[in-house]
Short mmCIF file of C-alpha atoms in Angstrom, two decimals:
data_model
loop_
_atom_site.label_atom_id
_atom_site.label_comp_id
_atom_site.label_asym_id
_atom_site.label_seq_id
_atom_site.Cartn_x
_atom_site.Cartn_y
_atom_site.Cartn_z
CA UNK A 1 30.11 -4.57 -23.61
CA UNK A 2 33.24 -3.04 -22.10
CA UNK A 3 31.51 0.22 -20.92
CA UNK A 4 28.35 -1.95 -19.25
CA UNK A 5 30.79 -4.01 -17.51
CA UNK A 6 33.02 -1.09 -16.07
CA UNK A 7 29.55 0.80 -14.98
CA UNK A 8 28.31 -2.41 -13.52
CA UNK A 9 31.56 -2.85 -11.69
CA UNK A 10 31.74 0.67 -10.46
CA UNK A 11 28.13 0.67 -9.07
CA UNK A 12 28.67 -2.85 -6.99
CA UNK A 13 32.26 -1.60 -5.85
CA UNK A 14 30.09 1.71 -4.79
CA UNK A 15 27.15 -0.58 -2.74
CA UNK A 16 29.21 -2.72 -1.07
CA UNK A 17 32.21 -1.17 0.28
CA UNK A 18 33.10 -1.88 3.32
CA UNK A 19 31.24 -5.07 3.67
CA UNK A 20 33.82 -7.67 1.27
CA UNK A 21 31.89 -10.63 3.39
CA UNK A 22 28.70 -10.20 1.87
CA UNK A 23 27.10 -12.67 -0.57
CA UNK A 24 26.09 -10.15 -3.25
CA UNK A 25 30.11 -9.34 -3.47
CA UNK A 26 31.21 -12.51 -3.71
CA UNK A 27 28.97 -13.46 -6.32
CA UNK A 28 29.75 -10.21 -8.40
CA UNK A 29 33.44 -11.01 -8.34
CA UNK A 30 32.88 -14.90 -8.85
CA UNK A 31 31.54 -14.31 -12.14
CA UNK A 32 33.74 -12.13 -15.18
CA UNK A 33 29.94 -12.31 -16.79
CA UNK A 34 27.88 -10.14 -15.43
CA UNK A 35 25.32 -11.14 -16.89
CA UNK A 36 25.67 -13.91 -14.51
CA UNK A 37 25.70 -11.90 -11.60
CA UNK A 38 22.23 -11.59 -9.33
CA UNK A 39 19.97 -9.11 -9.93
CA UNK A 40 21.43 -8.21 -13.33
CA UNK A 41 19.43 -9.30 -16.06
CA UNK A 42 20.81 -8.77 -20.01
CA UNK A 43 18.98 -9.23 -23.37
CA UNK A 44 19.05 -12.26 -24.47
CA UNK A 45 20.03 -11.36 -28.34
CA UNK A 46 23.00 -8.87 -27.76
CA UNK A 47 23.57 -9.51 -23.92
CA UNK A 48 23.46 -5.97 -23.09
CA UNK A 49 22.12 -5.28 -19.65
CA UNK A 50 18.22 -4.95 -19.59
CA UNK A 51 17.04 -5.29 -15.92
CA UNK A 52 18.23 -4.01 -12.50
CA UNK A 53 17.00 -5.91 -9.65
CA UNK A 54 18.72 -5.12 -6.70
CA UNK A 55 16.67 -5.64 -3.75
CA UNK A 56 17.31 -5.51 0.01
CA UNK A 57 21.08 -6.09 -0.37
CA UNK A 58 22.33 -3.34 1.70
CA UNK A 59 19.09 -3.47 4.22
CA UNK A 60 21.44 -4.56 7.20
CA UNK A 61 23.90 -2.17 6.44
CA UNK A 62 25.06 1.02 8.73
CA UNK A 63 26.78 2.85 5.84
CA UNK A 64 23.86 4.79 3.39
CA UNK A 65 24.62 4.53 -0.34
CA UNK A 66 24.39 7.44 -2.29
CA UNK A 67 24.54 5.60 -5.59
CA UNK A 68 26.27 7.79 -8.96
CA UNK A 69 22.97 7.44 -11.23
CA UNK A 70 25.23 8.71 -13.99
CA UNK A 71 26.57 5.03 -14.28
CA UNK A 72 22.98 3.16 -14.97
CA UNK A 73 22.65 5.84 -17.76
CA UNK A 74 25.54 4.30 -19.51
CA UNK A 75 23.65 0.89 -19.74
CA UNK A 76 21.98 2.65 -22.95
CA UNK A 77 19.38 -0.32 -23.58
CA UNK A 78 17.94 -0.44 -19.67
CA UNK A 79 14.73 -1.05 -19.21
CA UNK A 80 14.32 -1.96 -15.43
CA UNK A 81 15.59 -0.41 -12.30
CA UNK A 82 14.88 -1.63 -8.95
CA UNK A 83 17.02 -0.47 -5.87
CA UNK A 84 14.53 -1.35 -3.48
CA UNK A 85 15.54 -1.57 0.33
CA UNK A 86 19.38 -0.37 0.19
CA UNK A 87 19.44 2.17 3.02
CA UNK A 88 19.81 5.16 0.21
CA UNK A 89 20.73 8.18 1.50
CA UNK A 90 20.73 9.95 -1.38
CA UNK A 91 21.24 9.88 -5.28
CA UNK A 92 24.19 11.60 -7.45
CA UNK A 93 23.24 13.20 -10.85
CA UNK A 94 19.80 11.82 -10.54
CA UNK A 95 18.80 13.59 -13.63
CA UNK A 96 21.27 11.19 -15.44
CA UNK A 97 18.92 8.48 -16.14
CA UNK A 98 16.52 10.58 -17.81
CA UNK A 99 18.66 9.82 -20.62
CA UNK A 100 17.30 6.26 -20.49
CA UNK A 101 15.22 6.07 -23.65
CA UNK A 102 13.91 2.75 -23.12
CA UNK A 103 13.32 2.56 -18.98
CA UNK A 104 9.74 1.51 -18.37
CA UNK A 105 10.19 0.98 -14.71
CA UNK A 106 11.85 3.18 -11.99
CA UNK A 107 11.50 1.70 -8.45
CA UNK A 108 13.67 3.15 -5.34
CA UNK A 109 10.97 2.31 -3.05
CA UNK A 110 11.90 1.78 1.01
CA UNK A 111 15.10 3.61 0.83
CA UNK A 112 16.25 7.01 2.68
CA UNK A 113 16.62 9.16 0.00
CA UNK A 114 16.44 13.06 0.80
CA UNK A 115 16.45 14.62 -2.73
CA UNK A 116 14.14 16.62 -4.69
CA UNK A 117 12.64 14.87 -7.46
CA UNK A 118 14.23 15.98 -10.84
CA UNK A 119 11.55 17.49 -13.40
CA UNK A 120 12.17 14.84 -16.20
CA UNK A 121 11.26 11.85 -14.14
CA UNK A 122 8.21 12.42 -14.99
CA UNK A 123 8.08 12.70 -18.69
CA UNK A 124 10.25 9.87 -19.81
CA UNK A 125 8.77 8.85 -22.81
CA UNK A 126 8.85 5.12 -22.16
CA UNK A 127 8.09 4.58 -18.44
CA UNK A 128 5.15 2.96 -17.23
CA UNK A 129 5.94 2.80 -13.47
CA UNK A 130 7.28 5.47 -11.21
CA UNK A 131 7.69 3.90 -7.64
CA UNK A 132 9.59 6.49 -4.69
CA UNK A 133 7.38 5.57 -2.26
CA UNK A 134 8.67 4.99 1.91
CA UNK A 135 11.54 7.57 1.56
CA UNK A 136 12.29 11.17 2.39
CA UNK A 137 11.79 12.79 -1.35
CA UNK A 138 10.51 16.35 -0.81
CA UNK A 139 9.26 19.55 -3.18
CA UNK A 140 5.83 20.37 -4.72
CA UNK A 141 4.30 17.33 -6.82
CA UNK A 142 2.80 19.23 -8.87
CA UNK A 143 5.57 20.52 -11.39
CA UNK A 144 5.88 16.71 -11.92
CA UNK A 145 2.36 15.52 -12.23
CA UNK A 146 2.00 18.13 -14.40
CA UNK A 147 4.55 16.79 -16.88
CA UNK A 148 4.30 12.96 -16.47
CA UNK A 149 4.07 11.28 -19.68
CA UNK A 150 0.26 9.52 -21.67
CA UNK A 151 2.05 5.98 -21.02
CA UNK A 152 2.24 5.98 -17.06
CA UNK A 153 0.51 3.23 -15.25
CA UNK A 154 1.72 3.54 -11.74
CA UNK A 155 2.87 6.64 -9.80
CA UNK A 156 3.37 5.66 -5.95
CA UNK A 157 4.62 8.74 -4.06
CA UNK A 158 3.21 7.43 -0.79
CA UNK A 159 5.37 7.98 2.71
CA UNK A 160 7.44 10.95 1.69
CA UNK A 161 7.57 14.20 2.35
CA UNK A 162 6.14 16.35 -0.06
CA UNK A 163 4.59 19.55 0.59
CA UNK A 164 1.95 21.62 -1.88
CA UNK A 165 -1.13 21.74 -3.53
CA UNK A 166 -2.56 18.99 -5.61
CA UNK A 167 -5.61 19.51 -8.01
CA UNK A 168 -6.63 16.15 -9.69
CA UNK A 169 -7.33 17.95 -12.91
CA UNK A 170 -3.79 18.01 -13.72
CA UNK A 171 -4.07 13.96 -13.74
CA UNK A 172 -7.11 13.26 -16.10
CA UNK A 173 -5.32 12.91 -19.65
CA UNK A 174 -3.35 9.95 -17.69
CA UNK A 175 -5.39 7.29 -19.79
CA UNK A 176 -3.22 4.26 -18.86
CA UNK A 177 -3.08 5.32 -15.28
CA UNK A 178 -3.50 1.91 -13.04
CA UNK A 179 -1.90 3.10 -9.74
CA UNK A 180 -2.14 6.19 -7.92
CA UNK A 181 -0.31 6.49 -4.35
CA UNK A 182 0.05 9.64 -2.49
CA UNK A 183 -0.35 8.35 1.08
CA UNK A 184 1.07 10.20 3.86
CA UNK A 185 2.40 12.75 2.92
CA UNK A 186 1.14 15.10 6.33
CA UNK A 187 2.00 18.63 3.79
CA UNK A 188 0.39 17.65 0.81
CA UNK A 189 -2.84 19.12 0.21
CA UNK A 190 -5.39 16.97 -2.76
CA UNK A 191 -8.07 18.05 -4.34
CA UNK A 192 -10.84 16.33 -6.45
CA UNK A 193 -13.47 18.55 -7.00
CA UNK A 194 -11.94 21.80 -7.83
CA UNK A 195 -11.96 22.43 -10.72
CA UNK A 196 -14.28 20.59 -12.20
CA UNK A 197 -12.62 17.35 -14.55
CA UNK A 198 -13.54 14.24 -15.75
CA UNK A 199 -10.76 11.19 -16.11
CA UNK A 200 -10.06 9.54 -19.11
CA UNK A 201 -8.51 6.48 -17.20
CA UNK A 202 -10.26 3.75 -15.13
CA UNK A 203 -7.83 3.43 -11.79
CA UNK A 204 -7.43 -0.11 -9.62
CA UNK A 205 -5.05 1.05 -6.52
CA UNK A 206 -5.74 4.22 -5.35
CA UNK A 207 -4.25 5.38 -1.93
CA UNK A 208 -5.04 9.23 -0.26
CA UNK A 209 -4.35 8.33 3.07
CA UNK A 210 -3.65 11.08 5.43
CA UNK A 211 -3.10 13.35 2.41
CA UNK A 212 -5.15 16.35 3.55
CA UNK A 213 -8.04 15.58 0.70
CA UNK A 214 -10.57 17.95 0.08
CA UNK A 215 -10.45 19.96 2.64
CA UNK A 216 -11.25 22.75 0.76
CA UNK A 217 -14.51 21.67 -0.92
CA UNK A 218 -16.17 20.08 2.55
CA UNK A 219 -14.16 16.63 3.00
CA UNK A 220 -16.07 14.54 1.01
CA UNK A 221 -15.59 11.77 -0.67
CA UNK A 222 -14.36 12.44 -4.21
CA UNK A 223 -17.22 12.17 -6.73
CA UNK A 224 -15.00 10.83 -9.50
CA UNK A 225 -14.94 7.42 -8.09
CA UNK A 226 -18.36 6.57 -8.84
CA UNK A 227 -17.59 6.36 -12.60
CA UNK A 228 -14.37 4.04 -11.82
CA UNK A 229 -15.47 0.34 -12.34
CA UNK A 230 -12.26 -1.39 -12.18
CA UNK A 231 -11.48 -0.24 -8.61
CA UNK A 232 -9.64 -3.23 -6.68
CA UNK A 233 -7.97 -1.40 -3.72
CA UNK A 234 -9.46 2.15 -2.19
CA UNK A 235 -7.51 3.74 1.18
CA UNK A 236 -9.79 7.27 1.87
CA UNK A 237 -7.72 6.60 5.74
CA UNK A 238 -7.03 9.79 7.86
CA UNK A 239 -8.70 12.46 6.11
CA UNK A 240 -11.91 13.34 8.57
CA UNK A 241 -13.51 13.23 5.68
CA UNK A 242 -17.84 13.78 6.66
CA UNK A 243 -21.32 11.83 5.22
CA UNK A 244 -23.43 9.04 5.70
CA UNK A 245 -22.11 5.56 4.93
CA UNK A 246 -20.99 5.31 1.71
CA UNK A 247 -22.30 2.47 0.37
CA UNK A 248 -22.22 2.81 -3.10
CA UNK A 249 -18.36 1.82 -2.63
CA UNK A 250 -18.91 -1.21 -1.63
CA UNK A 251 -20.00 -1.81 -5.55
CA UNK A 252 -17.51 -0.21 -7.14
CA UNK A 253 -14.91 -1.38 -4.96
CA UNK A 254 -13.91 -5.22 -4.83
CA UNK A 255 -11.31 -6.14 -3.05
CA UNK A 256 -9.86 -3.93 -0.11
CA UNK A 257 -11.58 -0.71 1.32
CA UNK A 258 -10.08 1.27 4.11
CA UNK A 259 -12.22 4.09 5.79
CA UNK A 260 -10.69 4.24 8.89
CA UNK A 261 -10.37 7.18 10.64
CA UNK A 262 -12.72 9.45 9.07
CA UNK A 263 -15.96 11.46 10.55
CA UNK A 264 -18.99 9.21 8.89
CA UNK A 265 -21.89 8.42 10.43
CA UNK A 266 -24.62 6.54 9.81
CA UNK A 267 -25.79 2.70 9.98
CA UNK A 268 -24.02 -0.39 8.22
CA UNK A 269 -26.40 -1.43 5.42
CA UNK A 270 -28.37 -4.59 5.09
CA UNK A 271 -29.13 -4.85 1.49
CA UNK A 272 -25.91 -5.18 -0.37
CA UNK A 273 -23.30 -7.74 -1.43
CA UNK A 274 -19.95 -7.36 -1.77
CA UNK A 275 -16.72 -9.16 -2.90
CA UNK A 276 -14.66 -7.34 -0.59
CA UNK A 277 -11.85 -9.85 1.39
CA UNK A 278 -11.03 -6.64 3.54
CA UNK A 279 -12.64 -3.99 4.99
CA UNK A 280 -11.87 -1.33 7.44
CA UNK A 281 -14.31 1.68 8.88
CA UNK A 282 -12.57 1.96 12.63
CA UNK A 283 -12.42 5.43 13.97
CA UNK A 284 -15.53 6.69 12.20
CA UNK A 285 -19.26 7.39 13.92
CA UNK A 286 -21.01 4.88 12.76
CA UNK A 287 -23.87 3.27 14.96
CA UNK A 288 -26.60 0.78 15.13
CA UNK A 289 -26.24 -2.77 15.38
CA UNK A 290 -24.20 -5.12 12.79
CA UNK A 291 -26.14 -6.49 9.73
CA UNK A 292 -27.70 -10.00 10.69
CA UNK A 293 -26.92 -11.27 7.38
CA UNK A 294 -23.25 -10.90 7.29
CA UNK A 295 -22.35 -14.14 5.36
CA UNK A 296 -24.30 -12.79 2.56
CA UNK A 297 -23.54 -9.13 2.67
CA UNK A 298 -19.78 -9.82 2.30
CA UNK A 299 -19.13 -13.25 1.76
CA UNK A 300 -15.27 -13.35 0.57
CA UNK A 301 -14.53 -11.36 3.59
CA UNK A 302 -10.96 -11.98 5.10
CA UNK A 303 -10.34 -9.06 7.28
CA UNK A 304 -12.69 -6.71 9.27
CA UNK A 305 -12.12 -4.22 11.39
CA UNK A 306 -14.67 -1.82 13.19
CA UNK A 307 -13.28 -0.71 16.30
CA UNK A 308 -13.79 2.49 17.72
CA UNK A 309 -17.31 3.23 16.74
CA UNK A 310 -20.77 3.44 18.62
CA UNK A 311 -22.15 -0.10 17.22
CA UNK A 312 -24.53 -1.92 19.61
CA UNK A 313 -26.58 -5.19 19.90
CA UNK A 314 -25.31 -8.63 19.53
CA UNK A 315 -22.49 -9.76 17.50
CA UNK A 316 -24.59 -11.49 14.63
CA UNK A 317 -24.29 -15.06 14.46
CA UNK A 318 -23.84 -14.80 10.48
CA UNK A 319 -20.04 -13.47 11.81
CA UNK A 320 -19.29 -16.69 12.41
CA UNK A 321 -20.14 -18.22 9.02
CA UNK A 322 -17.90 -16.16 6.67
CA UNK A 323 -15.54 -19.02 5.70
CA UNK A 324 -12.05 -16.71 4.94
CA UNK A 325 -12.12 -14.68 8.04
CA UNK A 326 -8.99 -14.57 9.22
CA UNK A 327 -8.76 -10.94 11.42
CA UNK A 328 -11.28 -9.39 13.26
CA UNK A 329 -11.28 -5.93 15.77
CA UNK A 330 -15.00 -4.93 17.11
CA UNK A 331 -13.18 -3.62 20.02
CA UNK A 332 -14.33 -0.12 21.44
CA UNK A 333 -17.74 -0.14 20.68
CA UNK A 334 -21.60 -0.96 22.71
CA UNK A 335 -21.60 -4.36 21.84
CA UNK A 336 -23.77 -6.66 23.80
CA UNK A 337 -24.54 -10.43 24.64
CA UNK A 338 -22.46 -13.28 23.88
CA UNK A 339 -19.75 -14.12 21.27
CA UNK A 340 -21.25 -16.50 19.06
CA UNK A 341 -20.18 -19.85 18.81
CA UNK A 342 -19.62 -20.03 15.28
CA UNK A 343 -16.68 -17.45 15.82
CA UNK A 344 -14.70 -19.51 18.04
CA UNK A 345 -15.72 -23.01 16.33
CA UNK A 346 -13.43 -24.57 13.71
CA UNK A 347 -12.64 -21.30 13.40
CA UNK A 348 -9.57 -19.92 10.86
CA UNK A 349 -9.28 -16.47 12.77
CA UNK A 350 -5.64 -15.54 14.08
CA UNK A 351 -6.65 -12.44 15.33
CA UNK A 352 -9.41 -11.42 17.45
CA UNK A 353 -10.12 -8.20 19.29
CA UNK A 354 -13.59 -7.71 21.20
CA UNK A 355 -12.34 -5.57 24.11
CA UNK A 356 -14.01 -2.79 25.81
CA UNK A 357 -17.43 -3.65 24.69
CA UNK A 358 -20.38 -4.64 27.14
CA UNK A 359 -20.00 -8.61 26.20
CA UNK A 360 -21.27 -10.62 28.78
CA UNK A 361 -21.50 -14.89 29.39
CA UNK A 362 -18.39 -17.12 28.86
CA UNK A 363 -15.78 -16.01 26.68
CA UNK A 364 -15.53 -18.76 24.53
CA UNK A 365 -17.85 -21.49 23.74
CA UNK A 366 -16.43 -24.74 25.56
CA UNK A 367 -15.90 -26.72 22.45
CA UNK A 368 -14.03 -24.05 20.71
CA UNK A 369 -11.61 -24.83 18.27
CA UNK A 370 -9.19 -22.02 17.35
CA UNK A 371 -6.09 -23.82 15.78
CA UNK A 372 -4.63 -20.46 14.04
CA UNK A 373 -5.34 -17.97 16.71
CA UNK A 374 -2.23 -16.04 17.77
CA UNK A 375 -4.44 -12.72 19.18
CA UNK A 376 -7.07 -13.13 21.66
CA UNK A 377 -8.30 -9.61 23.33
CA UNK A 378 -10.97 -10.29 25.38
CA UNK A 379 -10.78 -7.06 28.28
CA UNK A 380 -13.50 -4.90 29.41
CA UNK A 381 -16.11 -6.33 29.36
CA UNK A 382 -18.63 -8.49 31.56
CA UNK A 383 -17.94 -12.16 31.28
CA UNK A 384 -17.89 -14.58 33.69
CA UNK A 385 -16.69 -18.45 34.34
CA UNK A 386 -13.35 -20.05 33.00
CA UNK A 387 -11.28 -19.86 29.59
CA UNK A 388 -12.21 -23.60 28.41
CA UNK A 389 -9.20 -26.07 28.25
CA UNK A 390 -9.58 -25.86 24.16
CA UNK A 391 -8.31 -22.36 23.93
CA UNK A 392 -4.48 -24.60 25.04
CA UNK A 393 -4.37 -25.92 20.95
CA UNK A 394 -4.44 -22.10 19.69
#
């Protein structure tokens, strides 16, 4: 269509000026289709443009774009738009492509962007995904949360700027809701537990990192998680919250589970098993020694990190057996004894941290094996005698 074309013209002329040598240009102005051209996707019935995909193409740029969002709203039957990575500065009649009646996906993720975020984002009948996250967007979320549509599935508003209160109530009619992200935001203030809601959706990503959350009902951990069974990813990072180990997370959580930086305290269990492949509770209180029985506890285990809390004892030996581990930082701790053989021993680690600990005896077993290992921090502690001549294949 005539009017696609000339918007679709207008918006590459706009993202690349200046730079006439780069690929994307050429490629534009190669083809008279544009339906051709990359990143621009069209249906495959009428050939009208369906899908946006422009990603990272003005990353290495100096110039900011400030794309005219009034020309995607003339692409009537669009149903994707991804400007991801294209040093944004900021947008032109954003409000424009709330006259999208079909978009399902909005994704300006890792861009500059210094805008307020227009009202009827959020209630576009037909979108399912609502990505602004790592930019500069600012205002009080909650005028939008308030009016985001039944249909949502993902909302990521992490690394920005906003400021305001945030009461979770406002978010429990989301049934469809998948993918919650309000991570750092420093001004933003969340709340669970006041007032008092129940959630009519079952969440798998959920990120409150250094978001300020409930602060005002005693920094705990919010009680609506223990009915959410589908939970794959949890980040509670940066938010002092207070309590004992929560262990009852590591069952309704099965994948990745960030504590870190927190005030618990408390002892890691020994009776549980977990599917988790990472795992991070640094920068907490937690004490006691390390569960013998590591390979069972959490068997798929791929990353864990512990550092900066009051652990003592050994290192268990069980460490050693967990068949995925890839990354692990005990450093900062009370840890005693030797590092166990099995950690250094056909081992698939690429990162391991064990300084400032009381660790005592050779550093690594002779016959260590360590093919993958790119990190080795071994300082402050009490070991004695020579790195072997294996650690030379890492």
């Amino acid at each position: 269509m005539d009017e696609e074309r000339t918007a679709l013209q207008e918006i590459t002329e706009s993202m690349i000026y200046g730079h006439d040598s780069n690929e994307y240009s050429y490629r534009s102005r190669f083809f008279d289709d544009c339906c051709r051209w990359e990143g621009v996707h069209c249906s495959p019935t009428n050939s009208q443009v369906i899908g946006i995909y422009f990603y990272f193409i003005k990353k290495d740029s100096e110039e900011q774009w400030f794309p005219d969002m009034s020309l995607f709203s003339k692409l009537k039957q669009l149903q994707e738009l991804h400007l991801v990575g294209n040093n944004i500065g900021g947008l032109d009649n954003p409000e424009a492509i709330c006259e999208l009646a079909n978009l399902q996906r909005l994704d300006l993720s890792i861009n500059s962007i210094e805008e307020e975020v227009p009202p009827c984002w959020g209630n576009m009948p037909s979108l399912r995904t609502l990505d602004l996250s790592k930019n500069e967007f600012r205002g009080k979320l909650t005028s939008i949360l308030a009016n985001i549509s039944k249909n949502i599935e993902v909302i990521d508003f992490s690394h920005n700027l906003f400021k305001g209160f945030v009461p979770f109530s406002i978010l429990a009619n989301l049934s469809n809701l998948k993918h919650l992200g309000l991570s750092y935001n420093y001004h933003l203030e969340v709340e669970t537990e006041d007032p008092i809601w129940h959630p009519s959706f079952q969440v798998q990503h959920l990120l409150l990192a250094d978001c300020n959350l409930n602060h005002q009902s005693g920094k705990g951990i919010p009680r609506f998680l223990s009915t959410q069974y589908n939970l794959q990813t949890l980040d509670l990072s940066s938010n002092s919250l207070v309590g004992n180990f929560p262990t009852w997370l590591f069952q309704n959580v099965s994948s990745v589970l960030s504590l870190r930086s927190n005030c618990f305290v408390g002892q890691f269990p020994e009776q549980l098993q977990s599917t988790l492949s990472t795992l991070d509770i640094s920068d907490n209180h937690f004490d006691g020694h390390l569960p013998l029985h590591f390979d069972i506890i959490l068997p798929q285990l791929f990353e864990f990190n512990a550092s900066s809390n009051q652990f003592s004892g050994n290192i268990p030996l069980s460490v050693g057996e967990l068949k995925h581990l890839e990354r692990v930082d005990l450093s900062n701790n009370r840890l005693s004894g030797p590092v166990p053989g099995g950690l250094t021993q056909n081992s698939t680690l690429w990162y391991l941290n064990l300084s400032n600990n009381s660790l005592e005896g050779e550093p690594l077993a002779v016959n260590c094996n360590m093919p993958k290992l790119h990190w080795l921090l071994l300082h402050n502690n009490h070991f004695v005698g020579e790195f072997p001549a294996c650690l030379s294949n890492s």
